[in-house]
């Protein structure tokens, strides 16, 4: 059975910021092209970064949805197929198969299928519920179960974990964070700024157990590797994401840390493209909104007929921790260099410089955070 779709049209798998940004950009350039979006979720348009900043604002699911799938269809002249997982790609026949047995033909196929939260495993973790929040459905389940003033165990003090800690605490939850790193955002910040973030989070009421892991779970409590017992009502893990590769892998596309794409975001099959959290560009995986928007623009132009290589300047990320304003522009993974830090207290400017003194990245806190755009101009392009 064939579902609607056009043999020459563009089929986008995924309705996150990647899929819908591409649909929006492509519709501007190609008013007549048939565009079908197939998504495993409800197809609502929303801003994923709000998931770690919405609780303190009292936003429930309805407050996060910007447009329904039906409104997206009408606004952008799309065909949106919701709650359907693409289960296979027949590259020879140019068809994708859906979970309900139907298939959809494509002329060009775009994978914007995102990433899965990395599961947290420790002794007993299979006997407790450890939530992850990576989409609207997760958020609804997580938020509905929170009790006023409840005790939250948060595993992970990276960028997203720190944001959740700030948001949930401001919203009245009693948050305890556990992370093996010695300071929050350990992979993005030098110690001086990480220590200030730790102070700021502690200052609003977050309890931090840094340099520690959960050794085992028992019902309603976690026992840390130093013997500390943390009782909790709800547990949330934010320890990173793993790009979704299985679909591409099964179709024989090249994959590595993500679905491998060239400068035009083409996979190893010239009719199949990828962008967003699932893709590995020549600059590596770039799981943030600004690179994704640049990818959507470049890919739309390519799909509209002009091969357009992705260009990426350095793109700083604002950390949504009102307890301490923070912006980071990390150097490429594996880059050799040192942090040079100036400023005092919460107001710090850290430049990551190579052995010749050339700045390759930065982290800014407090009053320095406002300098992020100006400073980014002096950083090397990502692509
Ligand atoms: C809590 C949180 C806060 C964040 N905050 C920031 C921030 O402040 N700044 C920033 O730059 N970035 C932030 N990010 C990262 C940013 O939000 C992501 O990089 C971006 O939203 C990823 O979009 P995407 O479209 O690639 O993936 P997703 O939004 O994950 O979308 C994937 C889509 O694919 C669909 N799908 C998956 N598999 C299939 C299948 N087989 N068949 C059909 N459909 C499928 C899913 O249903 C979904 O619609 C944050 C991320 C999180 C989780």
GROMACS .gro file of C-alpha atoms and ligand atoms in nm, residues 13-19 38-41 46 48-52 84-87 112-115 133-135 159-160 163-164 241 244 247 275-278 286-292 317-320, ligand 1:
model
  103
   13UNK     CA    1   1.182   1.222   0.809
   14UNK     CA    2   1.151   1.408   1.141
   15UNK     CA    3   0.953   1.711   1.255
   16UNK     CA    4   1.201   1.862   1.502
   17UNK     CA    5   1.374   2.194   1.447
   18UNK     CA    6   1.583   2.027   1.174
   19UNK     CA    7   1.293   1.886   0.972
   38UNK     CA    8   0.697   1.187   0.826
   39UNK     CA    9   0.737   1.189   1.200
   40UNK     CA   10   0.729   0.939   1.484
   41UNK     CA   11   0.583   1.204   1.715
   46UNK     CA   12   0.803   2.362   1.921
   48UNK     CA   13   1.328   2.207   2.197
   49UNK     CA   14   1.560   2.438   2.399
   50UNK     CA   15   1.250   2.545   2.597
   51UNK     CA   16   1.226   2.194   2.749
   52UNK     CA   17   1.498   2.284   2.999
   84UNK     CA   18   0.452   0.692   1.205
   85UNK     CA   19   0.802   0.559   1.233
   86UNK     CA   20   1.000   0.512   0.913
   87UNK     CA   21   1.119   0.154   0.950
  112UNK     CA   22   1.628   1.476   1.031
  113UNK     CA   23   1.574   1.205   1.289
  114UNK     CA   24   1.765   1.353   1.583
  115UNK     CA   25   1.934   1.163   1.865
  133UNK     CA   26   1.348   1.474   2.843
  134UNK     CA   27   1.429   1.502   2.474
  135UNK     CA   28   1.092   1.580   2.317
  159UNK     CA   29   2.491   2.200   2.968
  160UNK     CA   30   2.143   2.048   2.969
  163UNK     CA   31   1.984   2.413   3.279
  164UNK     CA   32   1.736   2.162   3.422
  241UNK     CA   33   2.264   1.210   2.331
  244UNK     CA   34   2.002   0.786   1.569
  247UNK     CA   35   1.778   0.352   0.994
  275UNK     CA   36   2.085   1.740   0.899
  276UNK     CA   37   2.053   1.825   1.267
  277UNK     CA   38   2.141   1.604   1.563
  278UNK     CA   39   2.157   1.284   1.354
  286UNK     CA   40   2.688   1.980   1.584
  287UNK     CA   41   2.390   1.922   1.815
  288UNK     CA   42   2.281   2.285   1.856
  289UNK     CA   43   2.019   2.511   1.703
  290UNK     CA   44   2.234   2.768   1.517
  291UNK     CA   45   2.433   2.510   1.316
  292UNK     CA   46   2.106   2.333   1.239
  317UNK     CA   47   2.576   2.875   2.266
  318UNK     CA   48   2.395   3.062   2.543
  319UNK     CA   49   2.356   2.843   2.852
  320UNK     CA   50   2.007   2.895   2.998
  384LIG     C1   51   1.653   1.997   2.688
  384LIG     C2   52   1.733   2.050   2.572
  384LIG     C3   53   1.772   2.183   2.569
  384LIG     C4   54   1.846   2.232   2.464
  384LIG     N1   55   1.884   2.362   2.464
  384LIG     C5   56   1.955   2.410   2.360
  384LIG     C6   57   1.996   2.549   2.356
  384LIG     O1   58   1.968   2.625   2.450
  384LIG     N2   59   2.063   2.595   2.248
  384LIG     C7   60   2.095   2.513   2.143
  384LIG     O2   61   2.156   2.560   2.046
  384LIG     N3   62   2.059   2.381   2.143
  384LIG     C8   63   1.990   2.330   2.249
  384LIG     N4   64   1.953   2.197   2.248
  384LIG     C9   65   1.985   2.115   2.130
  384LIG    C10   66   1.883   2.143   2.018
  384LIG     O3   67   1.755   2.159   2.072
  384LIG    C11   68   1.887   2.028   1.917
  384LIG     O4   69   2.015   2.032   1.857
  384LIG    C12   70   1.781   2.035   1.807
  384LIG     O5   71   1.654   2.067   1.858
  384LIG    C13   72   1.777   1.902   1.733
  384LIG     O6   73   1.678   1.904   1.634
  384LIG     P1   74   1.661   1.782   1.532
  384LIG     O7   75   1.551   1.821   1.441
  384LIG     O8   76   1.791   1.745   1.474
  384LIG     O9   77   1.620   1.658   1.624
  384LIG     P2   78   1.485   1.630   1.705
  384LIG    O10   79   1.426   1.756   1.757
  384LIG    O11   80   1.521   1.524   1.805
  384LIG    O12   81   1.384   1.571   1.599
  384LIG    C14   82   1.392   1.440   1.552
  384LIG    C15   83   1.262   1.406   1.484
  384LIG    O13   84   1.277   1.282   1.418
  384LIG    C16   85   1.164   1.200   1.445
  384LIG     N5   86   1.206   1.063   1.423
  384LIG    C17   87   1.312   0.997   1.476
  384LIG     N6   88   1.323   0.874   1.424
  384LIG    C18   89   1.222   0.861   1.335
  384LIG    C19   90   1.180   0.757   1.248
  384LIG     N7   91   1.246   0.642   1.237
  384LIG     N8   92   1.070   0.778   1.173
  384LIG    C20   93   1.003   0.896   1.177
  384LIG     N9   94   1.039   0.997   1.257
  384LIG    C21   95   1.148   0.980   1.335
  384LIG    C22   96   1.125   1.239   1.586
  384LIG    O14   97   0.993   1.200   1.614
  384LIG    C23   98   1.143   1.390   1.577
  384LIG    O15   99   1.031   1.450   1.517
  384LIG    C24  100   1.881   2.145   2.355
  384LIG    C25  101   1.842   2.011   2.358
  384LIG    C26  102   1.769   1.962   2.465
  384LIG    C27  103   1.728   1.817   2.470
   0.00000   0.00000   0.00000
